[in-house]
Short mmCIF file of N, CA, C and O and ligand atoms in Angstrom, two decimals:
data_model
loop_
_atom_site.label_atom_id
_atom_site.label_comp_id
_atom_site.label_asym_id
_atom_site.label_seq_id
_atom_site.Cartn_x
_atom_site.Cartn_y
_atom_site.Cartn_z
N MET A 78 -3.43 -15.78 7.25
CA MET A 78 -4.50 -15.60 6.26
C MET A 78 -3.27 -15.32 5.92
O MET A 78 -1.69 -15.54 6.11
N LYS A 79 -2.96 -14.92 3.70
CA LYS A 79 -2.76 -14.43 2.96
C LYS A 79 -2.57 -13.28 2.60
O LYS A 79 -3.52 -13.26 2.48
N PHE A 80 -1.74 -12.60 2.81
CA PHE A 80 -2.06 -11.52 2.67
C PHE A 80 -0.94 -10.65 0.75
O PHE A 80 -0.29 -11.67 0.62
N LEU A 81 -2.02 -9.68 0.09
CA LEU A 81 -0.70 -8.85 -0.82
C LEU A 81 -0.82 -7.60 -0.86
O LEU A 81 -1.81 -7.17 0.00
N VAL A 82 0.92 -7.42 0.03
CA VAL A 82 1.17 -5.87 0.07
C VAL A 82 2.07 -5.46 -1.96
O VAL A 82 2.89 -5.73 -1.88
N MET A 83 1.28 -4.72 -1.89
CA MET A 83 0.91 -3.87 -2.35
C MET A 83 1.85 -2.28 -2.38
O MET A 83 1.69 -1.55 -2.30
N ASN A 84 2.99 -1.85 -3.83
CA ASN A 84 3.17 -0.80 -3.57
C ASN A 84 3.49 0.15 -5.02
O ASN A 84 3.84 -0.51 -6.04
N GLY A 85 3.18 1.09 -5.09
CA GLY A 85 2.65 1.96 -6.67
C GLY A 85 4.42 2.87 -6.49
O GLY A 85 5.55 3.13 -6.35
N VAL A 86 3.57 3.82 -7.74
CA VAL A 86 4.92 4.54 -7.58
C VAL A 86 4.99 5.15 -7.03
O VAL A 86 5.24 5.78 -6.09
N ASN A 87 7.42 5.32 -7.20
CA ASN A 87 7.74 5.95 -6.91
C ASN A 87 9.06 4.72 -5.04
O ASN A 87 9.45 5.13 -4.82
N LEU A 88 7.82 3.78 -4.34
CA LEU A 88 8.12 3.23 -3.90
C LEU A 88 9.61 2.70 -3.66
O LEU A 88 9.61 2.10 -2.74
N ASN A 89 9.89 1.98 -5.25
CA ASN A 89 11.38 1.21 -5.36
C ASN A 89 11.98 2.28 -4.91
O ASN A 89 13.32 1.51 -4.60
N LEU A 90 12.51 3.23 -4.93
CA LEU A 90 13.19 4.46 -4.30
C LEU A 90 13.19 4.41 -2.49
O LEU A 90 14.30 5.46 -2.63
N THR A 91 12.11 4.24 -2.39
CA THR A 91 12.20 4.36 -0.34
C THR A 91 13.85 3.55 0.06
O THR A 91 14.32 2.96 -0.14
N GLY A 92 14.38 4.89 0.76
CA GLY A 92 15.45 4.83 1.69
C GLY A 92 16.96 5.57 0.31
O GLY A 92 18.12 5.61 1.49
N MET A 93 16.22 5.71 -0.58
CA MET A 93 17.04 6.71 -1.16
C MET A 93 16.26 7.11 -1.05
O MET A 93 17.25 8.94 -2.17
N ARG A 94 15.05 7.60 -1.98
CA ARG A 94 14.51 9.46 -2.01
C ARG A 94 14.10 10.07 -1.00
O ARG A 94 13.30 9.24 0.95
N GLU A 95 13.72 11.51 0.09
CA GLU A 95 13.54 11.94 0.54
C GLU A 95 14.03 11.15 1.96
O GLU A 95 13.20 11.06 2.66
N LYS A 96 14.44 10.73 2.61
CA LYS A 96 15.32 10.06 3.47
C LYS A 96 14.59 10.79 4.95
O LYS A 96 13.88 9.93 5.50
N SER A 97 13.92 12.58 4.81
CA SER A 97 14.26 12.99 6.17
C SER A 97 11.98 12.11 6.19
O SER A 97 11.95 12.19 7.64
N VAL A 98 11.57 12.01 4.73
CA VAL A 98 10.62 12.46 4.89
C VAL A 98 9.88 10.56 5.04
O VAL A 98 9.26 9.54 6.45
N TYR A 99 11.30 8.92 4.16
CA TYR A 99 10.79 8.00 4.21
C TYR A 99 11.44 7.46 4.83
O TYR A 99 11.42 5.60 5.31
N GLY A 100 12.57 8.29 5.80
CA GLY A 100 12.79 7.10 6.64
C GLY A 100 14.59 5.73 5.47
O GLY A 100 14.91 6.69 3.76
N THR A 101 15.70 5.90 5.37
CA THR A 101 16.64 4.85 4.72
C THR A 101 16.87 4.01 4.42
O THR A 101 17.44 3.01 3.70
N GLU A 102 15.85 3.11 5.70
CA GLU A 102 15.90 1.69 4.61
C GLU A 102 15.36 1.79 3.27
O GLU A 102 14.23 2.09 3.19
N THR A 103 15.39 0.17 3.13
CA THR A 103 15.06 0.39 1.02
C THR A 103 13.51 -0.80 1.08
O THR A 103 13.46 -1.21 2.42
N LEU A 104 13.14 -0.51 0.11
CA LEU A 104 11.95 -1.23 0.19
C LEU A 104 11.56 -2.67 0.31
O LEU A 104 10.61 -4.06 1.80
N GLU A 105 13.50 -3.39 0.17
CA GLU A 105 13.37 -4.72 -0.08
C GLU A 105 13.82 -4.60 1.60
O GLU A 105 13.31 -6.20 2.20
N GLU A 106 13.65 -4.17 2.60
CA GLU A 106 14.33 -4.11 4.53
C GLU A 106 13.03 -4.02 4.73
O GLU A 106 12.32 -5.21 6.02
N ILE A 107 12.31 -3.19 4.43
CA ILE A 107 10.82 -3.42 4.97
C ILE A 107 10.06 -4.58 5.17
O ILE A 107 9.95 -4.89 5.80
N ASN A 108 9.83 -4.74 3.59
CA ASN A 108 9.92 -6.01 3.00
C ASN A 108 10.09 -7.56 3.95
O ASN A 108 8.83 -7.42 3.97
N ALA A 109 11.36 -7.40 4.35
CA ALA A 109 11.97 -8.30 5.46
C ALA A 109 10.55 -7.98 6.50
O ALA A 109 10.29 -9.41 7.13
N LYS A 110 10.94 -6.66 7.24
CA LYS A 110 10.19 -6.53 8.29
C LYS A 110 8.62 -7.31 8.55
O LYS A 110 8.10 -7.69 9.44
N ILE A 111 7.83 -6.19 7.07
CA ILE A 111 6.90 -6.83 6.92
C ILE A 111 6.40 -8.65 7.40
O ILE A 111 5.71 -9.40 7.92
N THR A 112 6.96 -9.58 6.34
CA THR A 112 7.09 -10.52 6.57
C THR A 112 8.05 -11.52 7.58
O THR A 112 6.53 -13.04 8.07
N VAL A 113 8.35 -10.49 7.96
CA VAL A 113 8.79 -11.45 10.31
C VAL A 113 7.03 -10.97 10.49
O VAL A 113 6.95 -11.75 11.50
N PHE A 114 6.75 -9.37 10.56
CA PHE A 114 5.83 -9.59 11.35
C PHE A 114 4.53 -10.59 11.09
O PHE A 114 3.99 -10.68 11.31
N ALA A 115 3.84 -10.37 10.03
CA ALA A 115 3.55 -10.72 9.25
C ALA A 115 3.70 -12.84 10.15
O ALA A 115 2.38 -13.58 10.32
N GLU A 116 4.50 -13.56 9.48
CA GLU A 116 4.22 -15.22 10.09
C GLU A 116 5.15 -15.19 11.44
O GLU A 116 3.66 -16.63 12.13
N ASN A 117 4.96 -14.14 12.37
CA ASN A 117 5.38 -14.39 13.75
C ASN A 117 3.22 -13.92 14.38
O ASN A 117 2.99 -13.94 15.34
N ASN A 118 2.58 -13.52 13.21
CA ASN A 118 1.36 -13.27 13.72
C ASN A 118 0.25 -15.18 12.54
O ASN A 118 -0.85 -15.27 12.45
N GLY A 119 0.66 -15.77 12.27
CA GLY A 119 0.59 -16.99 10.96
C GLY A 119 -0.23 -16.74 10.68
O GLY A 119 -0.77 -17.22 9.58
N ASP A 120 0.49 -15.20 9.77
CA ASP A 120 0.09 -15.00 7.91
C ASP A 120 1.41 -14.80 6.97
O ASP A 120 2.66 -15.27 7.76
N SER A 121 0.82 -14.76 6.12
CA SER A 121 1.94 -14.85 4.71
C SER A 121 1.82 -13.25 3.79
O SER A 121 0.40 -13.66 3.69
N VAL A 122 2.42 -13.54 3.71
CA VAL A 122 2.44 -12.13 2.52
C VAL A 122 3.23 -12.27 1.17
O VAL A 122 4.05 -12.83 1.14
N ASP A 123 2.28 -11.87 0.05
CA ASP A 123 3.26 -11.63 -0.61
C ASP A 123 3.68 -10.43 -1.64
O ASP A 123 2.36 -9.79 -0.76
N PHE A 124 4.35 -10.22 -2.28
CA PHE A 124 4.56 -8.16 -2.54
C PHE A 124 4.82 -7.82 -3.72
O PHE A 124 4.88 -8.77 -4.82
N TYR A 125 4.72 -7.18 -4.22
CA TYR A 125 4.44 -6.61 -5.50
C TYR A 125 4.33 -4.60 -5.68
O TYR A 125 3.85 -3.68 -4.96
N GLN A 126 5.45 -4.29 -5.98
CA GLN A 126 6.23 -2.83 -6.83
C GLN A 126 6.14 -3.09 -8.22
O GLN A 126 6.01 -3.33 -8.85
N SER A 127 4.93 -1.16 -8.95
CA SER A 127 4.68 -1.52 -9.66
C SER A 127 5.03 0.72 -10.23
O SER A 127 4.34 0.82 -9.25
N ASN A 128 5.38 1.54 -11.05
CA ASN A 128 5.07 2.20 -11.49
C ASN A 128 4.76 2.48 -12.10
O ASN A 128 3.86 3.75 -12.65
N ILE A 129 3.49 1.59 -12.74
CA ILE A 129 2.03 1.57 -14.12
C ILE A 129 1.29 1.77 -13.34
O ILE A 129 0.80 0.41 -12.36
N GLU A 130 0.22 2.23 -13.82
CA GLU A 130 -1.18 2.79 -12.90
C GLU A 130 -1.98 1.19 -13.23
O GLU A 130 -1.87 1.09 -12.54
N GLY A 131 -1.68 1.28 -14.51
CA GLY A 131 -2.33 0.15 -15.98
C GLY A 131 -1.73 -1.08 -14.79
O GLY A 131 -2.93 -2.16 -15.01
N GLU A 132 -0.72 -1.05 -13.93
CA GLU A 132 0.27 -2.80 -13.82
C GLU A 132 -0.85 -2.59 -12.66
O GLU A 132 -0.24 -4.01 -11.76
N LEU A 133 -0.23 -1.20 -12.14
CA LEU A 133 -1.33 -1.91 -10.45
C LEU A 133 -2.71 -2.49 -10.68
O LEU A 133 -3.19 -2.99 -9.32
N VAL A 134 -3.33 -1.60 -11.44
CA VAL A 134 -4.65 -2.11 -11.90
C VAL A 134 -4.78 -3.44 -11.89
O VAL A 134 -5.64 -4.62 -11.70
N ASN A 135 -4.12 -4.03 -13.31
CA ASN A 135 -4.26 -5.34 -13.43
C ASN A 135 -3.75 -6.27 -11.97
O ASN A 135 -4.71 -7.60 -12.39
N LYS A 136 -2.90 -5.96 -11.67
CA LYS A 136 -3.08 -6.78 -9.99
C LYS A 136 -3.40 -6.74 -9.49
O LYS A 136 -4.24 -8.40 -8.74
N LEU A 137 -4.61 -6.34 -8.91
CA LEU A 137 -5.61 -5.91 -7.94
C LEU A 137 -6.91 -6.66 -9.07
O LEU A 137 -7.19 -7.65 -8.37
N HIS A 138 -6.71 -6.46 -10.14
CA HIS A 138 -7.95 -8.09 -10.88
C HIS A 138 -7.40 -9.40 -11.03
O HIS A 138 -7.94 -10.05 -10.30
N GLU A 139 -5.98 -9.32 -10.60
CA GLU A 139 -5.05 -10.79 -10.53
C GLU A 139 -5.68 -11.51 -9.20
O GLU A 139 -6.05 -12.36 -8.67
N ALA A 140 -5.45 -10.67 -7.99
CA ALA A 140 -5.44 -11.30 -7.37
C ALA A 140 -6.72 -11.79 -7.30
O ALA A 140 -7.17 -12.45 -5.97
N PHE A 141 -7.75 -10.43 -7.73
CA PHE A 141 -9.38 -10.79 -7.58
C PHE A 141 -9.42 -12.67 -8.01
O PHE A 141 -10.19 -13.13 -7.79
N LEU A 142 -9.64 -11.72 -9.48
CA LEU A 142 -10.09 -13.28 -10.13
C LEU A 142 -9.20 -14.66 -9.99
O LEU A 142 -9.72 -15.73 -9.66
N GLN A 143 -7.80 -14.96 -9.78
CA GLN A 143 -6.81 -16.02 -8.96
C GLN A 143 -7.95 -16.13 -7.74
O GLN A 143 -7.49 -16.97 -7.22
N GLY A 144 -7.83 -15.09 -6.75
CA GLY A 144 -8.38 -16.39 -5.74
C GLY A 144 -6.53 -16.22 -4.69
O GLY A 144 -5.68 -15.65 -5.41
N GLY A 145 -7.46 -16.33 -3.40
CA GLY A 145 -6.10 -16.58 -2.44
C GLY A 145 -5.93 -15.64 -1.76
O GLY A 145 -5.26 -16.15 -0.68
N TYR A 146 -6.41 -14.48 -2.10
CA TYR A 146 -5.64 -13.34 -0.76
C TYR A 146 -7.07 -13.42 -0.02
O TYR A 146 -7.99 -12.83 -0.50
N ASP A 147 -6.78 -13.47 1.33
CA ASP A 147 -7.85 -12.79 2.12
C ASP A 147 -7.82 -10.69 2.75
O ASP A 147 -8.19 -10.56 3.31
N GLY A 148 -6.86 -10.35 1.56
CA GLY A 148 -6.90 -8.84 1.80
C GLY A 148 -5.13 -8.72 1.22
O GLY A 148 -4.15 -9.67 1.20
N ILE A 149 -5.72 -7.20 0.54
CA ILE A 149 -4.11 -6.87 0.32
C ILE A 149 -4.08 -4.78 0.94
O ILE A 149 -5.22 -4.11 1.22
N VAL A 150 -3.03 -4.93 1.21
CA VAL A 150 -2.42 -3.82 2.12
C VAL A 150 -1.75 -2.86 0.21
O VAL A 150 -0.87 -3.48 0.21
N LEU A 151 -2.26 -1.81 0.51
CA LEU A 151 -1.77 -0.99 -0.62
C LEU A 151 -1.85 0.42 -0.58
O LEU A 151 -1.79 1.51 0.15
N ASN A 152 -0.21 1.39 -0.89
CA ASN A 152 0.65 1.87 -0.55
C ASN A 152 0.69 2.38 -1.87
O ASN A 152 1.94 2.07 -3.06
N ALA A 153 -0.38 3.38 -2.50
CA ALA A 153 -0.23 4.32 -4.35
C ALA A 153 0.38 4.86 -4.56
O ALA A 153 0.84 5.51 -5.51
N GLY A 154 1.29 5.33 -3.10
CA GLY A 154 2.11 6.31 -3.15
C GLY A 154 1.34 7.41 -4.28
O GLY A 154 0.01 8.04 -3.77
N ALA A 155 1.68 8.28 -4.96
CA ALA A 155 0.83 9.89 -5.38
C ALA A 155 -0.64 8.96 -5.85
O ALA A 155 -1.11 10.04 -6.66
N TYR A 156 -0.04 7.58 -6.68
CA TYR A 156 -1.42 7.42 -7.17
C TYR A 156 -2.66 7.99 -6.67
O TYR A 156 -4.19 8.15 -6.39
N THR A 157 -2.35 7.66 -5.16
CA THR A 157 -3.51 7.99 -4.26
C THR A 157 -4.74 8.67 -4.18
O THR A 157 -5.50 8.90 -3.80
N HIS A 158 -3.85 10.38 -4.66
CA HIS A 158 -3.96 10.99 -4.90
C HIS A 158 -5.62 12.25 -6.08
O HIS A 158 -6.24 12.35 -6.28
N TYR A 159 -5.05 10.71 -6.85
CA TYR A 159 -5.91 11.54 -8.27
C TYR A 159 -5.42 10.04 -9.24
O TYR A 159 -6.80 10.13 -10.35
N SER A 160 -5.58 8.46 -8.59
CA SER A 160 -6.13 7.91 -9.93
C SER A 160 -7.17 7.02 -9.97
O SER A 160 -7.46 5.98 -8.76
N TYR A 161 -8.01 7.64 -10.28
CA TYR A 161 -9.93 6.57 -10.84
C TYR A 161 -9.63 5.89 -11.04
O TYR A 161 -10.48 4.50 -11.02
N ALA A 162 -9.32 5.13 -11.97
CA ALA A 162 -8.58 4.10 -12.68
C ALA A 162 -8.52 3.15 -11.37
O ALA A 162 -8.69 1.52 -10.83
N ILE A 163 -6.80 3.68 -10.03
CA ILE A 163 -6.92 2.09 -9.34
C ILE A 163 -8.93 2.75 -8.37
O ILE A 163 -8.34 0.99 -7.97
N ARG A 164 -8.89 3.14 -8.03
CA ARG A 164 -10.16 3.64 -7.01
C ARG A 164 -10.95 2.68 -7.88
O ARG A 164 -11.86 1.67 -6.95
N ASP A 165 -11.32 3.11 -9.36
CA ASP A 165 -12.10 1.57 -9.61
C ASP A 165 -12.21 0.30 -9.75
O ASP A 165 -12.36 -0.53 -9.37
N ALA A 166 -11.33 0.08 -9.80
CA ALA A 166 -10.68 -1.57 -9.84
C ALA A 166 -10.71 -1.34 -8.06
O ALA A 166 -11.01 -3.54 -8.04
N ILE A 167 -10.42 -0.66 -7.20
CA ILE A 167 -10.29 -1.78 -5.78
C ILE A 167 -11.90 -2.07 -5.80
O ILE A 167 -12.52 -2.78 -4.74
N ALA A 168 -12.91 -0.72 -5.97
CA ALA A 168 -14.10 -1.28 -5.77
C ALA A 168 -15.01 -1.96 -6.81
O ALA A 168 -16.13 -2.85 -6.23
N ALA A 169 -13.96 -2.83 -7.47
CA ALA A 169 -14.50 -3.48 -8.90
C ALA A 169 -14.10 -5.24 -8.09
O ALA A 169 -15.14 -6.18 -8.21
N ILE A 170 -12.69 -4.68 -7.05
CA ILE A 170 -13.63 -6.14 -6.09
C ILE A 170 -13.22 -6.77 -5.22
O ILE A 170 -14.16 -6.18 -4.06
N ASP A 171 -13.59 -7.66 -4.91
CA ASP A 171 -15.03 -8.43 -3.71
C ASP A 171 -13.36 -8.80 -2.72
O ASP A 171 -13.71 -9.78 -2.68
N VAL A 172 -12.70 -8.06 -2.35
CA VAL A 172 -11.15 -8.37 -1.59
C VAL A 172 -10.86 -7.17 -0.85
O VAL A 172 -10.40 -5.85 -1.57
N PRO A 173 -11.01 -7.73 0.42
CA PRO A 173 -11.05 -5.99 1.19
C PRO A 173 -9.47 -5.42 0.70
O PRO A 173 -8.02 -5.97 1.12
N VAL A 174 -9.29 -4.02 0.84
CA VAL A 174 -8.53 -3.53 0.82
C VAL A 174 -8.33 -2.62 1.34
O VAL A 174 -8.76 -1.49 2.22
N ALA A 175 -6.79 -2.40 2.33
CA ALA A 175 -5.93 -1.41 2.97
C ALA A 175 -4.99 -0.52 2.28
O ALA A 175 -4.26 -0.75 2.14
N GLU A 176 -5.54 1.45 2.80
CA GLU A 176 -4.61 2.01 2.17
C GLU A 176 -3.98 2.97 3.04
O GLU A 176 -4.59 2.71 4.51
N VAL A 177 -3.03 2.00 3.06
CA VAL A 177 -1.58 3.51 3.99
C VAL A 177 -0.28 4.15 3.20
O VAL A 177 -0.44 4.18 1.85
N HIS A 178 0.17 4.74 3.74
CA HIS A 178 1.01 5.71 4.10
C HIS A 178 2.26 5.67 4.67
O HIS A 178 1.38 5.29 5.80
N MET A 179 3.69 5.97 5.00
CA MET A 179 4.39 5.66 5.30
C MET A 179 4.14 7.43 5.63
O MET A 179 4.70 7.16 7.57
N SER A 180 4.20 7.76 5.62
CA SER A 180 4.00 9.02 6.53
C SER A 180 2.45 10.15 6.82
O SER A 180 1.54 9.34 5.96
N ASN A 181 2.15 10.71 7.47
CA ASN A 181 1.58 11.15 7.99
C ASN A 181 0.73 12.66 6.76
O ASN A 181 1.59 13.33 7.04
N VAL A 182 0.16 12.26 5.36
CA VAL A 182 0.09 12.66 4.29
C VAL A 182 -0.56 14.47 4.57
O VAL A 182 -1.07 15.56 3.89
N HIS A 183 -1.12 13.68 5.84
CA HIS A 183 -2.36 14.68 6.67
C HIS A 183 -1.88 16.33 6.58
O HIS A 183 -2.05 16.85 7.10
N ALA A 184 -0.43 15.28 7.81
CA ALA A 184 1.23 17.38 8.38
C ALA A 184 2.30 17.60 7.13
O ALA A 184 3.01 18.12 7.52
N ARG A 185 0.89 17.40 5.34
CA ARG A 185 2.00 17.25 4.21
C ARG A 185 1.43 17.80 3.79
O ARG A 185 0.04 18.74 3.62
N GLU A 186 1.84 18.94 2.39
CA GLU A 186 1.25 19.62 1.81
C GLU A 186 -0.31 19.43 0.90
O GLU A 186 -0.73 18.00 0.93
N GLU A 187 -0.77 20.74 0.94
CA GLU A 187 -2.64 19.78 0.37
C GLU A 187 -2.74 18.93 0.25
O GLU A 187 -3.76 18.04 0.03
N PHE A 188 -1.86 19.27 -1.75
CA PHE A 188 -2.75 18.03 -2.40
C PHE A 188 -2.49 16.20 -1.99
O PHE A 188 -2.98 15.26 -2.56
N ARG A 189 -1.41 16.40 -1.12
CA ARG A 189 -1.99 14.67 -0.40
C ARG A 189 -2.61 14.81 1.01
O ARG A 189 -2.86 13.19 1.83
N HIS A 190 -3.40 15.34 1.01
CA HIS A 190 -4.74 15.24 2.32
C HIS A 190 -6.09 14.91 1.50
O HIS A 190 -6.43 14.48 2.53
N HIS A 191 -6.17 15.04 0.41
CA HIS A 191 -6.47 13.96 -0.30
C HIS A 191 -6.96 12.46 -1.00
O HIS A 191 -5.79 12.47 -1.57
N SER A 192 -7.21 11.96 -0.85
CA SER A 192 -6.62 10.14 -1.06
C SER A 192 -8.84 9.91 -2.48
O SER A 192 -9.67 9.53 -1.11
N VAL A 193 -8.43 9.56 -3.65
CA VAL A 193 -9.73 9.44 -3.85
C VAL A 193 -10.18 7.84 -3.56
O VAL A 193 -11.08 7.60 -4.26
N LEU A 194 -8.82 7.19 -3.21
CA LEU A 194 -9.78 6.17 -2.27
C LEU A 194 -9.82 5.46 -1.45
O LEU A 194 -10.13 4.20 -1.22
N SER A 195 -9.64 5.74 0.19
CA SER A 195 -10.47 6.22 0.98
C SER A 195 -12.05 5.59 0.87
O SER A 195 -12.38 4.11 1.19
N GLU A 196 -11.87 5.74 -0.08
CA GLU A 196 -13.63 5.87 0.19
C GLU A 196 -13.82 4.15 0.28
O GLU A 196 -14.68 4.33 0.19
N VAL A 197 -13.04 3.86 -0.92
CA VAL A 197 -13.68 2.35 -1.12
C VAL A 197 -12.43 1.38 -0.53
O VAL A 197 -12.84 -0.10 -1.00
N CYS A 198 -12.18 1.53 -0.01
CA CYS A 198 -11.21 1.15 0.87
C CYS A 198 -11.72 0.51 2.48
O CYS A 198 -12.18 1.12 2.98
N LYS A 199 -11.03 -0.62 2.28
CA LYS A 199 -11.40 -1.10 4.33
C LYS A 199 -11.43 0.29 5.16
O LYS A 199 -11.83 0.43 6.41
N GLY A 200 -10.23 0.53 5.58
CA GLY A 200 -9.76 1.50 6.31
C GLY A 200 -8.48 2.15 5.87
O GLY A 200 -7.92 1.58 5.04
N VAL A 201 -7.80 3.00 5.84
CA VAL A 201 -6.25 3.70 6.05
C VAL A 201 -5.40 3.95 7.32
O VAL A 201 -6.49 4.25 8.63
N VAL A 202 -4.43 3.64 7.38
CA VAL A 202 -3.31 3.69 8.28
C VAL A 202 -2.04 4.77 7.74
O VAL A 202 -1.78 4.20 6.23
N CYS A 203 -1.83 5.09 7.76
CA CYS A 203 -0.46 6.27 7.26
C CYS A 203 0.07 7.02 8.76
O CYS A 203 0.16 7.49 10.59
N GLY A 204 1.19 7.34 9.16
CA GLY A 204 2.14 8.06 9.69
C GLY A 204 2.97 7.40 10.48
O GLY A 204 4.28 7.94 10.87
N PHE A 205 3.64 5.24 10.31
CA PHE A 205 4.52 5.37 11.18
C PHE A 205 4.97 4.49 10.02
O PHE A 205 5.32 3.41 10.68
N GLY A 206 5.61 5.03 9.08
CA GLY A 206 6.59 4.42 8.06
C GLY A 206 6.09 2.86 8.21
O GLY A 206 4.80 2.58 8.09
N TRP A 207 7.26 2.10 8.48
CA TRP A 207 7.14 0.59 7.94
C TRP A 207 5.73 0.46 8.88
O TRP A 207 4.92 -0.80 8.36
N LYS A 208 5.98 -0.08 10.15
CA LYS A 208 4.41 0.37 11.08
C LYS A 208 3.05 0.51 9.96
O LYS A 208 2.19 -0.43 11.31
N SER A 209 2.73 1.16 9.87
CA SER A 209 1.32 1.90 8.63
C SER A 209 1.39 -0.21 8.10
O SER A 209 -0.50 -0.43 8.38
N TYR A 210 1.93 -0.66 7.38
CA TYR A 210 2.27 -1.91 6.58
C TYR A 210 1.52 -3.20 7.75
O TYR A 210 0.65 -4.09 7.58
N ALA A 211 2.38 -3.19 9.34
CA ALA A 211 1.99 -3.83 9.65
C ALA A 211 0.46 -3.84 11.04
O ALA A 211 0.03 -4.39 10.47
N MET A 212 -0.23 -2.43 10.93
CA MET A 212 -1.33 -2.32 11.69
C MET A 212 -1.80 -2.24 10.45
O MET A 212 -3.54 -2.74 10.60
N ALA A 213 -2.13 -2.68 9.10
CA ALA A 213 -2.98 -2.69 8.17
C ALA A 213 -3.00 -4.35 7.76
O ALA A 213 -4.44 -3.93 8.27
N LEU A 214 -2.07 -4.42 7.97
CA LEU A 214 -2.15 -6.09 8.07
C LEU A 214 -3.41 -6.57 9.09
O LEU A 214 -3.68 -7.52 9.28
N LEU A 215 -2.51 -6.27 10.78
CA LEU A 215 -3.60 -6.41 11.80
C LEU A 215 -4.68 -6.37 11.49
O LEU A 215 -6.03 -6.53 11.96
N GLY A 216 -5.76 -4.90 10.62
CA GLY A 216 -6.63 -4.56 10.87
C GLY A 216 -7.82 -5.17 9.55
O GLY A 216 -8.62 -5.69 10.21
N LEU A 217 -6.59 -5.63 8.93
CA LEU A 217 -7.07 -6.70 8.00
C LEU A 217 -7.87 -7.94 7.97
O LEU A 217 -9.19 -8.52 8.25
N LYS A 218 -7.10 -8.68 9.34
CA LYS A 218 -6.86 -9.73 10.15
C LYS A 218 -8.59 -9.89 11.11
O LYS A 218 -9.21 -10.68 10.68
N LYS A 219 -8.72 -8.53 11.28
CA LYS A 219 -9.68 -9.08 11.67
C LYS A 219 -11.55 -8.45 11.18
O LYS A 219 -12.04 -8.88 11.05
C1 DQA B 222 3.19 7.79 0.36
C2 DQA B 222 2.24 9.59 0.50
C3 DQA B 222 1.93 10.19 -0.85
O1 DQA B 222 1.82 11.51 -0.90
C4 DQA B 222 3.29 10.28 -1.98
O2 DQA B 222 2.79 10.62 -2.55
C5 DQA B 222 4.69 9.20 -1.57
C6 DQA B 222 4.57 8.23 -0.49
C7 DQA B 222 3.14 7.61 1.77
O3 DQA B 222 3.88 6.20 1.93
O4 DQA B 222 3.78 8.34 2.59
O5 DQA B 222 5.15 8.44 -2.82
O6 DQA B 222 2.24 7.26 -0.47
#
């Protein structure tokens, strides 16, 4: 199967920002691990990162309109908590989306406890670092 792994705002600084929360591995290193994990399961993955809300919306549309993906793993970063635009884009497309977070958002600040995306996603995984992405891939495969 073929999947798209999308990362949103500030995720490009993974490994450099708030290391006690997100660890020291860069997004590139994490993506390399996800690729190995996916390939070991007979799957392939493409990656996309943007800090810009509208670009994330465009990428979701593109994944739907151009086809070719069996599912999307999305870590929208802080947009998770307030972007109705990304929520509507997920609802609009006919490709299953899994919401992921590296940190356990429920064990953190109050504003992170609510996601406006979860309701329109197939499932949610949080708290397991890069393995949140791996588990979401397994979930989408099912
Ligand atoms: C995050 C959690 C969000 O609350 C935060 O804004 C992020 C990263 C995570 O992966 O744990 O940027 O999505």
